[in-house]
Coordinates of C-alpha atoms and ligand atoms in Angstrom, one line a residue:
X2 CA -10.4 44.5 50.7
X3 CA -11.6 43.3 54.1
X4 CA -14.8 41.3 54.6
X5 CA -16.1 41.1 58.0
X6 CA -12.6 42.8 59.3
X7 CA -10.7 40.1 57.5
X8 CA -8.8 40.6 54.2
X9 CA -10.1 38.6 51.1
X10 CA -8.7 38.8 47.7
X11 CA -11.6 37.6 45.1
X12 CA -9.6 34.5 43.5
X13 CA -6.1 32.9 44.7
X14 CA -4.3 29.4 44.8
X15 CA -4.0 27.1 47.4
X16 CA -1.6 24.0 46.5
X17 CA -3.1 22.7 43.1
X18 CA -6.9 23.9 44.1
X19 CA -8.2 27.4 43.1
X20 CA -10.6 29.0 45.8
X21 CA -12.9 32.2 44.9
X22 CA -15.4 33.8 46.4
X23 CA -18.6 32.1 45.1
X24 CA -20.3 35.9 43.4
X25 CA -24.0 34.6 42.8
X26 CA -24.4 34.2 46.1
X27 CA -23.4 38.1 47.2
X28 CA -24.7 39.6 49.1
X29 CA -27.0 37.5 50.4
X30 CA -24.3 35.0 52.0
X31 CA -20.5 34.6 51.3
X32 CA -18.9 31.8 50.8
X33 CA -15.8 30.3 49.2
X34 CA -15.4 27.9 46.7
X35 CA -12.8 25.2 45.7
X36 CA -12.0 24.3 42.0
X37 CA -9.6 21.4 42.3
X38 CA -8.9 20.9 38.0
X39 CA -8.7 23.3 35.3
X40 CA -12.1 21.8 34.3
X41 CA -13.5 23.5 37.4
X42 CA -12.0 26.8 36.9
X43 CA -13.4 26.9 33.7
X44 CA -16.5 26.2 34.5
X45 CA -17.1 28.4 37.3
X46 CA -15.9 31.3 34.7
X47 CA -18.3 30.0 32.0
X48 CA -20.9 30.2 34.8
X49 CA -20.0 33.6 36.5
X50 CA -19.2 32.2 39.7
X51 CA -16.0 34.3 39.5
X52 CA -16.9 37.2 36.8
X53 CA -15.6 40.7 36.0
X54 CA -13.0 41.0 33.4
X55 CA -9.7 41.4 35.7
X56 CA -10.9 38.5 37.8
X57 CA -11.8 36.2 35.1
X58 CA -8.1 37.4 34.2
X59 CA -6.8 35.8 37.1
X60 CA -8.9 33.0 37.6
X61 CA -7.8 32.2 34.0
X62 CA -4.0 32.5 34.9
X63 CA -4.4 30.4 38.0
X64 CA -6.6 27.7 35.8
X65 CA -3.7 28.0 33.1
X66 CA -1.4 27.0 35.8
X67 CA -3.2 23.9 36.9
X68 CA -3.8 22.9 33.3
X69 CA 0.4 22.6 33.6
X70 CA 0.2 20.9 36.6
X71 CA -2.4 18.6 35.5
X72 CA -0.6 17.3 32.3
X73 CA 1.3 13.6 32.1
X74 CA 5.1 14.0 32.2
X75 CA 6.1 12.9 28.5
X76 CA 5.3 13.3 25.0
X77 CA 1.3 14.2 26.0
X78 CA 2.5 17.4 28.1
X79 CA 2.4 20.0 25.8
X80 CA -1.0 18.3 24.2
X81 CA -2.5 18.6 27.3
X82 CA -1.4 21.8 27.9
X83 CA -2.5 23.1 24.7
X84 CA -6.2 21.4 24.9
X85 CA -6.6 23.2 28.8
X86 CA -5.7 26.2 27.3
X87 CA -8.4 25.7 24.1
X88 CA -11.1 24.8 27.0
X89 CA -10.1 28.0 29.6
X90 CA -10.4 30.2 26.0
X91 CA -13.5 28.7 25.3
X92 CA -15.3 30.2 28.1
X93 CA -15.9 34.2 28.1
X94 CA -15.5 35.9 25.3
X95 CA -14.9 39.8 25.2
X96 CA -12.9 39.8 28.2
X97 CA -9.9 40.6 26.8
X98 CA -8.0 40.1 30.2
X99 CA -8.9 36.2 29.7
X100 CA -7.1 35.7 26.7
X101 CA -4.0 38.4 28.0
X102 CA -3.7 35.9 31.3
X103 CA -4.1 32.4 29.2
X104 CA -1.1 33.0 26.6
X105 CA 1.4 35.2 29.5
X106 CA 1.0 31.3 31.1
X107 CA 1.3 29.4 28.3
X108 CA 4.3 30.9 27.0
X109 CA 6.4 31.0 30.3
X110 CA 5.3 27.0 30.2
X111 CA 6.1 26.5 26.7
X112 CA 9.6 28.5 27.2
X113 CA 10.5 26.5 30.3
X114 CA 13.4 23.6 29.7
X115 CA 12.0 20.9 31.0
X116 CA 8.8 19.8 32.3
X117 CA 9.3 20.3 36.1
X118 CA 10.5 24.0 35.2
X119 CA 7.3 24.5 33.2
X120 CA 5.3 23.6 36.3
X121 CA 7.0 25.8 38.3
X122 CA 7.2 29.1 35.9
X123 CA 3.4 28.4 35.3
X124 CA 2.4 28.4 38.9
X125 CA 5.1 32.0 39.6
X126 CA 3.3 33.6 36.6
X127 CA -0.2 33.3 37.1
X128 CA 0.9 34.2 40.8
X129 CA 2.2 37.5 39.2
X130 CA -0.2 38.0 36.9
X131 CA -3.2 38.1 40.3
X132 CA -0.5 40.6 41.9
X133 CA -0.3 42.6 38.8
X134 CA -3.6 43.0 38.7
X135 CA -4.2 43.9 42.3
X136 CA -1.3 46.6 41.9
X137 CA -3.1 47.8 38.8
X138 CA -6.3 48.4 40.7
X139 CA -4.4 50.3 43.2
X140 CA -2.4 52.9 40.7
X141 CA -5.9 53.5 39.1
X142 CA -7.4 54.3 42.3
X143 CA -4.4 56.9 43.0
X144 CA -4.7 58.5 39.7
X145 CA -8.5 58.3 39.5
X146 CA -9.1 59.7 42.7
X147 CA -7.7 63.4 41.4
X148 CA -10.3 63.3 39.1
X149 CA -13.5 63.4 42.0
X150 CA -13.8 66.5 44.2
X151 CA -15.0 66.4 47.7
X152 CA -18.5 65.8 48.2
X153 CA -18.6 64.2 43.9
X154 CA -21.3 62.5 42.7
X155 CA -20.3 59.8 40.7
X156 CA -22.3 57.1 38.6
X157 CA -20.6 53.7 37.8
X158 CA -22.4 50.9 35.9
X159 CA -22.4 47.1 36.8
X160 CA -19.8 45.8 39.1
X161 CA -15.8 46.9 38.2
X162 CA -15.1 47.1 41.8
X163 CA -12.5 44.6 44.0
X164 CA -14.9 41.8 43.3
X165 CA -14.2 42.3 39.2
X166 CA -10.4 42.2 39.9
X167 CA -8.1 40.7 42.6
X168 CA -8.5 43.4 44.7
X169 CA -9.1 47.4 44.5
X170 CA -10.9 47.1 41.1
X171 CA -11.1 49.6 38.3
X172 CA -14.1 52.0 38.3
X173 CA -14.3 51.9 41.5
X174 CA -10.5 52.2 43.1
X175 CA -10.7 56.2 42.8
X176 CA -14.0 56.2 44.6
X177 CA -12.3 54.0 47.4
X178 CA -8.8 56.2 47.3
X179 CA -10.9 59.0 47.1
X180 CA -12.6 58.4 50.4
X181 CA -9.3 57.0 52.1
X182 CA -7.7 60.2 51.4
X183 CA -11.0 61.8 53.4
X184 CA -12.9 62.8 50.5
X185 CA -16.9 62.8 50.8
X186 CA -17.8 60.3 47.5
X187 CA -21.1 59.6 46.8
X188 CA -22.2 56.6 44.3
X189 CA -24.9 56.1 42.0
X190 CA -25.0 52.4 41.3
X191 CA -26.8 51.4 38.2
X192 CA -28.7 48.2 39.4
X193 CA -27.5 46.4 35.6
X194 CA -30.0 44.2 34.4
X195 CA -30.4 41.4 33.7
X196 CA -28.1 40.0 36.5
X197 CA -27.6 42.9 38.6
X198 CA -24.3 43.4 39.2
X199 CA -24.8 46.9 40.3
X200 CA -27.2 46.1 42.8
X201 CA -25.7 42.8 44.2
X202 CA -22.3 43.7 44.1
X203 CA -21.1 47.1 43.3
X204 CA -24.3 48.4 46.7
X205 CA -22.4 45.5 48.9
X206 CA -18.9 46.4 48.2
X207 CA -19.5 50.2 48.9
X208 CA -21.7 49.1 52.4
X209 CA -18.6 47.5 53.2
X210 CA -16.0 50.0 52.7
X211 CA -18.6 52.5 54.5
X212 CA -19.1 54.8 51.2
X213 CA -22.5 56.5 50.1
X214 CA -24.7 55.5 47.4
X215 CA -28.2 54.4 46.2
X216 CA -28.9 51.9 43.7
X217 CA -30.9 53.0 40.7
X218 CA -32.6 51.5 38.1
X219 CA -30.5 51.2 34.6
X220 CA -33.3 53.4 33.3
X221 CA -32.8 56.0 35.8
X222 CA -29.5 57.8 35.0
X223 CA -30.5 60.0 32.6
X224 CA -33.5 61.5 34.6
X225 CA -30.5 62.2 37.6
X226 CA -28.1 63.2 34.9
X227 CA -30.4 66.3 33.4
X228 CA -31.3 67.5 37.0
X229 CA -27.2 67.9 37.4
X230 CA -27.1 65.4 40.2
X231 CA -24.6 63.7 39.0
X232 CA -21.2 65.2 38.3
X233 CA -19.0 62.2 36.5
X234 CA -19.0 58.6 35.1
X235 CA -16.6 55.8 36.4
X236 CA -17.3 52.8 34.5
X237 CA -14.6 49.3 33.4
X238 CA -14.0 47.7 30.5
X239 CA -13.9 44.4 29.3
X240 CA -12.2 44.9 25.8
X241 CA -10.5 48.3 24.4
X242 CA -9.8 48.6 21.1
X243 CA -6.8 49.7 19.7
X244 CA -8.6 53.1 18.4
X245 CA -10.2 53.6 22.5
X246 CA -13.9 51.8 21.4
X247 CA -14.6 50.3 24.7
X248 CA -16.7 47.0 25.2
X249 CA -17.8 47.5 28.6
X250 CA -21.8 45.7 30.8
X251 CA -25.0 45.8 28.4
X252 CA -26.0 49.4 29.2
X253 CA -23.0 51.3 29.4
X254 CA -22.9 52.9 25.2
X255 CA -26.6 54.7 26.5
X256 CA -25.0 56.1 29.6
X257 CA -22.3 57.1 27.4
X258 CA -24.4 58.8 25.1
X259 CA -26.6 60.8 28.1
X260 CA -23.7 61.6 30.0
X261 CA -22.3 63.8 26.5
X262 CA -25.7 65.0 25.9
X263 CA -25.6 66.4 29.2
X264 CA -22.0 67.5 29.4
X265 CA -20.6 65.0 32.2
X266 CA -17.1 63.7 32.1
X267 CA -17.4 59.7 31.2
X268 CA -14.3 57.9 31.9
X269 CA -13.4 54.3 31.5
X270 CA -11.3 53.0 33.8
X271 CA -8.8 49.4 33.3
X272 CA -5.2 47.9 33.1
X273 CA -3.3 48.0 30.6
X274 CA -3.8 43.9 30.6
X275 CA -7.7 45.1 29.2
X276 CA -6.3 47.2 25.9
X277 CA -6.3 44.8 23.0
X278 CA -4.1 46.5 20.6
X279 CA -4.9 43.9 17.9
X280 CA -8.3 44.4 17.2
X281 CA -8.5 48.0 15.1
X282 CA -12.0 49.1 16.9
X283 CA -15.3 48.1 18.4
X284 CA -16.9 46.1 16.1
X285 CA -14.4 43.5 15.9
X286 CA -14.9 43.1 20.1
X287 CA -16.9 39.6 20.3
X288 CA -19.4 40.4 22.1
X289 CA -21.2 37.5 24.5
X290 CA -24.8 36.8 24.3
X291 CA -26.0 34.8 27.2
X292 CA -29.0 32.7 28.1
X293 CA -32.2 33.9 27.7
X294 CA -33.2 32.9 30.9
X295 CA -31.1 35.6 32.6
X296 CA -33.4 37.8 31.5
X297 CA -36.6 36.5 32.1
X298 CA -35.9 35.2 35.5
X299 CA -34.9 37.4 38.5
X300 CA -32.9 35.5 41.4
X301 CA -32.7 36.5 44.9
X302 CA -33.8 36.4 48.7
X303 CA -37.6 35.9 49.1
X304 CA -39.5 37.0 51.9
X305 CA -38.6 33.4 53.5
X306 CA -34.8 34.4 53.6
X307 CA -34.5 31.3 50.7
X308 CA -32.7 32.1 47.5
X309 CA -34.9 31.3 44.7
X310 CA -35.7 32.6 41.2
X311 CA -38.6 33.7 40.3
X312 CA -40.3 34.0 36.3
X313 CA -41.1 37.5 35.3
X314 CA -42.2 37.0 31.8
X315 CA -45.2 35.2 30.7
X316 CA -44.5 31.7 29.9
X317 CA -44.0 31.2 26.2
X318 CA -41.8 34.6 26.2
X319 CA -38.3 34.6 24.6
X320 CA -35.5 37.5 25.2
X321 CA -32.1 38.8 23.6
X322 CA -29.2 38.5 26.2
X323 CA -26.4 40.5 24.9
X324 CA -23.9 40.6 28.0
X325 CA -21.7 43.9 26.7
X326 CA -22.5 47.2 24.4
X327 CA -19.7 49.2 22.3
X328 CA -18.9 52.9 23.6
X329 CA -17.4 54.5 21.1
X330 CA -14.4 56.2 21.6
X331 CA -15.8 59.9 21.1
X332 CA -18.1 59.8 24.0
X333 CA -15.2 58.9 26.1
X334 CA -13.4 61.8 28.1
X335 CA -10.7 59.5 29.6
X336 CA -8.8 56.0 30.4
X337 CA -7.7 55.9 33.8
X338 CA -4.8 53.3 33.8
X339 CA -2.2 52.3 36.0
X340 CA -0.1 55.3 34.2
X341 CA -2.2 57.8 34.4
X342 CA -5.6 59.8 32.8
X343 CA -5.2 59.0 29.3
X344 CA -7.2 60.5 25.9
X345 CA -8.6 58.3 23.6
X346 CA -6.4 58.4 21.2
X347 CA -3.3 58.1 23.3
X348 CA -4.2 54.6 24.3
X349 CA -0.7 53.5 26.8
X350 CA 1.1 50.5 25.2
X351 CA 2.4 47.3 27.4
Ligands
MRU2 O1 -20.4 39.8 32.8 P1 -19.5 40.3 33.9 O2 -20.0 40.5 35.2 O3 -18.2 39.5 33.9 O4 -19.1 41.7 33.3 C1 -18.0 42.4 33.6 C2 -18.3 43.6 34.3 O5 -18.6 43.6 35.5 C3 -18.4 44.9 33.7 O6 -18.6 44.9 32.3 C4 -17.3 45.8 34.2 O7 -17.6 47.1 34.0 C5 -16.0 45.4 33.6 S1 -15.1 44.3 34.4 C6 -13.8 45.1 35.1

């Protein structure tokens, strides 16, 4: 997607270094940053500088590579290779697309012949794996897109647009294909408490590709739902269980839950790099929980034009951060993958 007229992709490789675009800081300025060791990567995925599952993915696959590059020739490689792996593991846990990137790596280094041919297959796979993922984003949109009408209304939760992937997304590539192939698309964007994806990054990624939509807040749906304002549900997934229970942003089981009271079609949109066919359903999805602090601070532009954060609880408060919900399966209508509209129980295999 273009920024400012010029293409961007969210995370890619330059040499040894990874650069990304530096997400806390959207929309409010836009920047890249460099991550010369694996160390780096996996700290700016630990501290959402590059977030959304299918770019943590990536970002993952790229640190996997420079772990390889990193590690002494000799009898330390595969020690060093193994203990960068451990660390880039270590960092999110529910997005399934993390772990998917981290072993596609590690095995194309560990069935290399020699060292030097590790290094390279690791740097050509995690290069595929951010292509992959792109071209995923873009056979969603295409089969997504069938699903809106001119002039539909759609709601989407958090951020699984091009800035939660490599580039297209996945709850939001049918809204984009949709309005390339001239459709009128209009988006309700779930601001997403605590750390307001929606608002922040899902509002400035539909600003830039020129498409309707007003941010609400998380408590809001419903109220639009009932009045029949709203006529489907695009939301991503950061885990899908083998029997289609779907770990997707804190929030997403009640929209789930209002959208069947109220009749609307809820559809989850992902790669097929997102399904986790080992884990039998949604309660063995790890789920994160995050600092409290998320929750009772907000962060943004003050009146000054300075980012800063400001408290919104009284001082001694605490808070529950959970970071993802379970939707189960029945409230799902369908999973839009790269291979088409899909029922719940005819999950696609690899
Ligand atoms: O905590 P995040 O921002 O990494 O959460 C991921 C998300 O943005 C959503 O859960 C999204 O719907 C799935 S990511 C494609």
């Amino acid at each position: 997607m273009k920024v400012d007229g010029k293409p961007y992709r969210t995370v890619w490789m330059e040499g040894n270094t990874i650069r990304m675009i530096n997400q806390p800081l959207i929309p409010h300025r836009f920047e890249i940053i460099d991550l010369p060791t694996h160390k780096d990567t996996a700290q700016a995925i630990k501290t959402m500088i590059v977030r959304g599952a299918g770019a943590i993915g990536a970002a993952a696959g790229y640190g996997m590579a420079q772990v390889v590059l990193e590690a002494p020739d000799g009898p330390g490689f595969m020690d060093y290779v193994l203990q960068g792996a451990e660390t880039l593991r270590q960092t999110r846990p529910t997005a399934q697309d993390l772990f998917y990137a981290i072993e596609r790596v590690l095995q194309a280094a560990q069935e290399a012949p020699s060292v030097a041919a590790a290094r390279q297959a690791a740097v050509e796979t995690a290069q595929k794996l951010a292509d992959e993922n792109a071209a995923a984003g873009e056979a969603i949109g295409h089969h997504g897109a069938a699903l809106i009408p001119d002039g539909g209304r759609v709601l989407t939760h958090c951020n699984a647009g091009w800035l939660a992937f490599v580039d297209w997304g996945s709850a939001l590539a049918p809204v984009y294909m949709a309005a390339r192939q001239g459709k009128k698309v209009f988006v309700f964007v779930d601001e997403t408490r605590p750390r307001c994806q929606g608002a922040r990054l899902t509002a400035w990624e539909l600003q830039g590709e020129g498409i309707e939509h007003a941010i609400i807040a998380d408590n809001a749906a419903g109220y639009f739902m009932r009045r029949g304002e709203i006529d489907l549900v695009i939301v991503g997934a950061d885990r899908i269980a083998a029997n289609g229970d779907v770990a997707n942003k804190i929030g997403t089981y009640e929209k789930a839950v209002c959208a069947a009271e109220n009749g609307i079609p809820f559809y989850v949109a992902a790669p097929l790099s997102t399904i986790d066919h080992d884990c039998p359903n949604g309660d063995a999805i790890p789920i994160e929980e995050r600092e409290e602090d998320e929750v009772l601070y907000a962060f943004g532009l003050d009146d000054s034009g300075n980012l800063s954060r400001v408290r919104l609880a009284h001082r001694d408060a605490h808070a529950r951060n959970p970071a993802f919900d379970i939707t189960p399966a029945r409230y799902i209508t369908g999973f839009i993958t790269p291979k088409g509209v899909h029922p719940p129980h005819q999950l696609p295999l690899p």
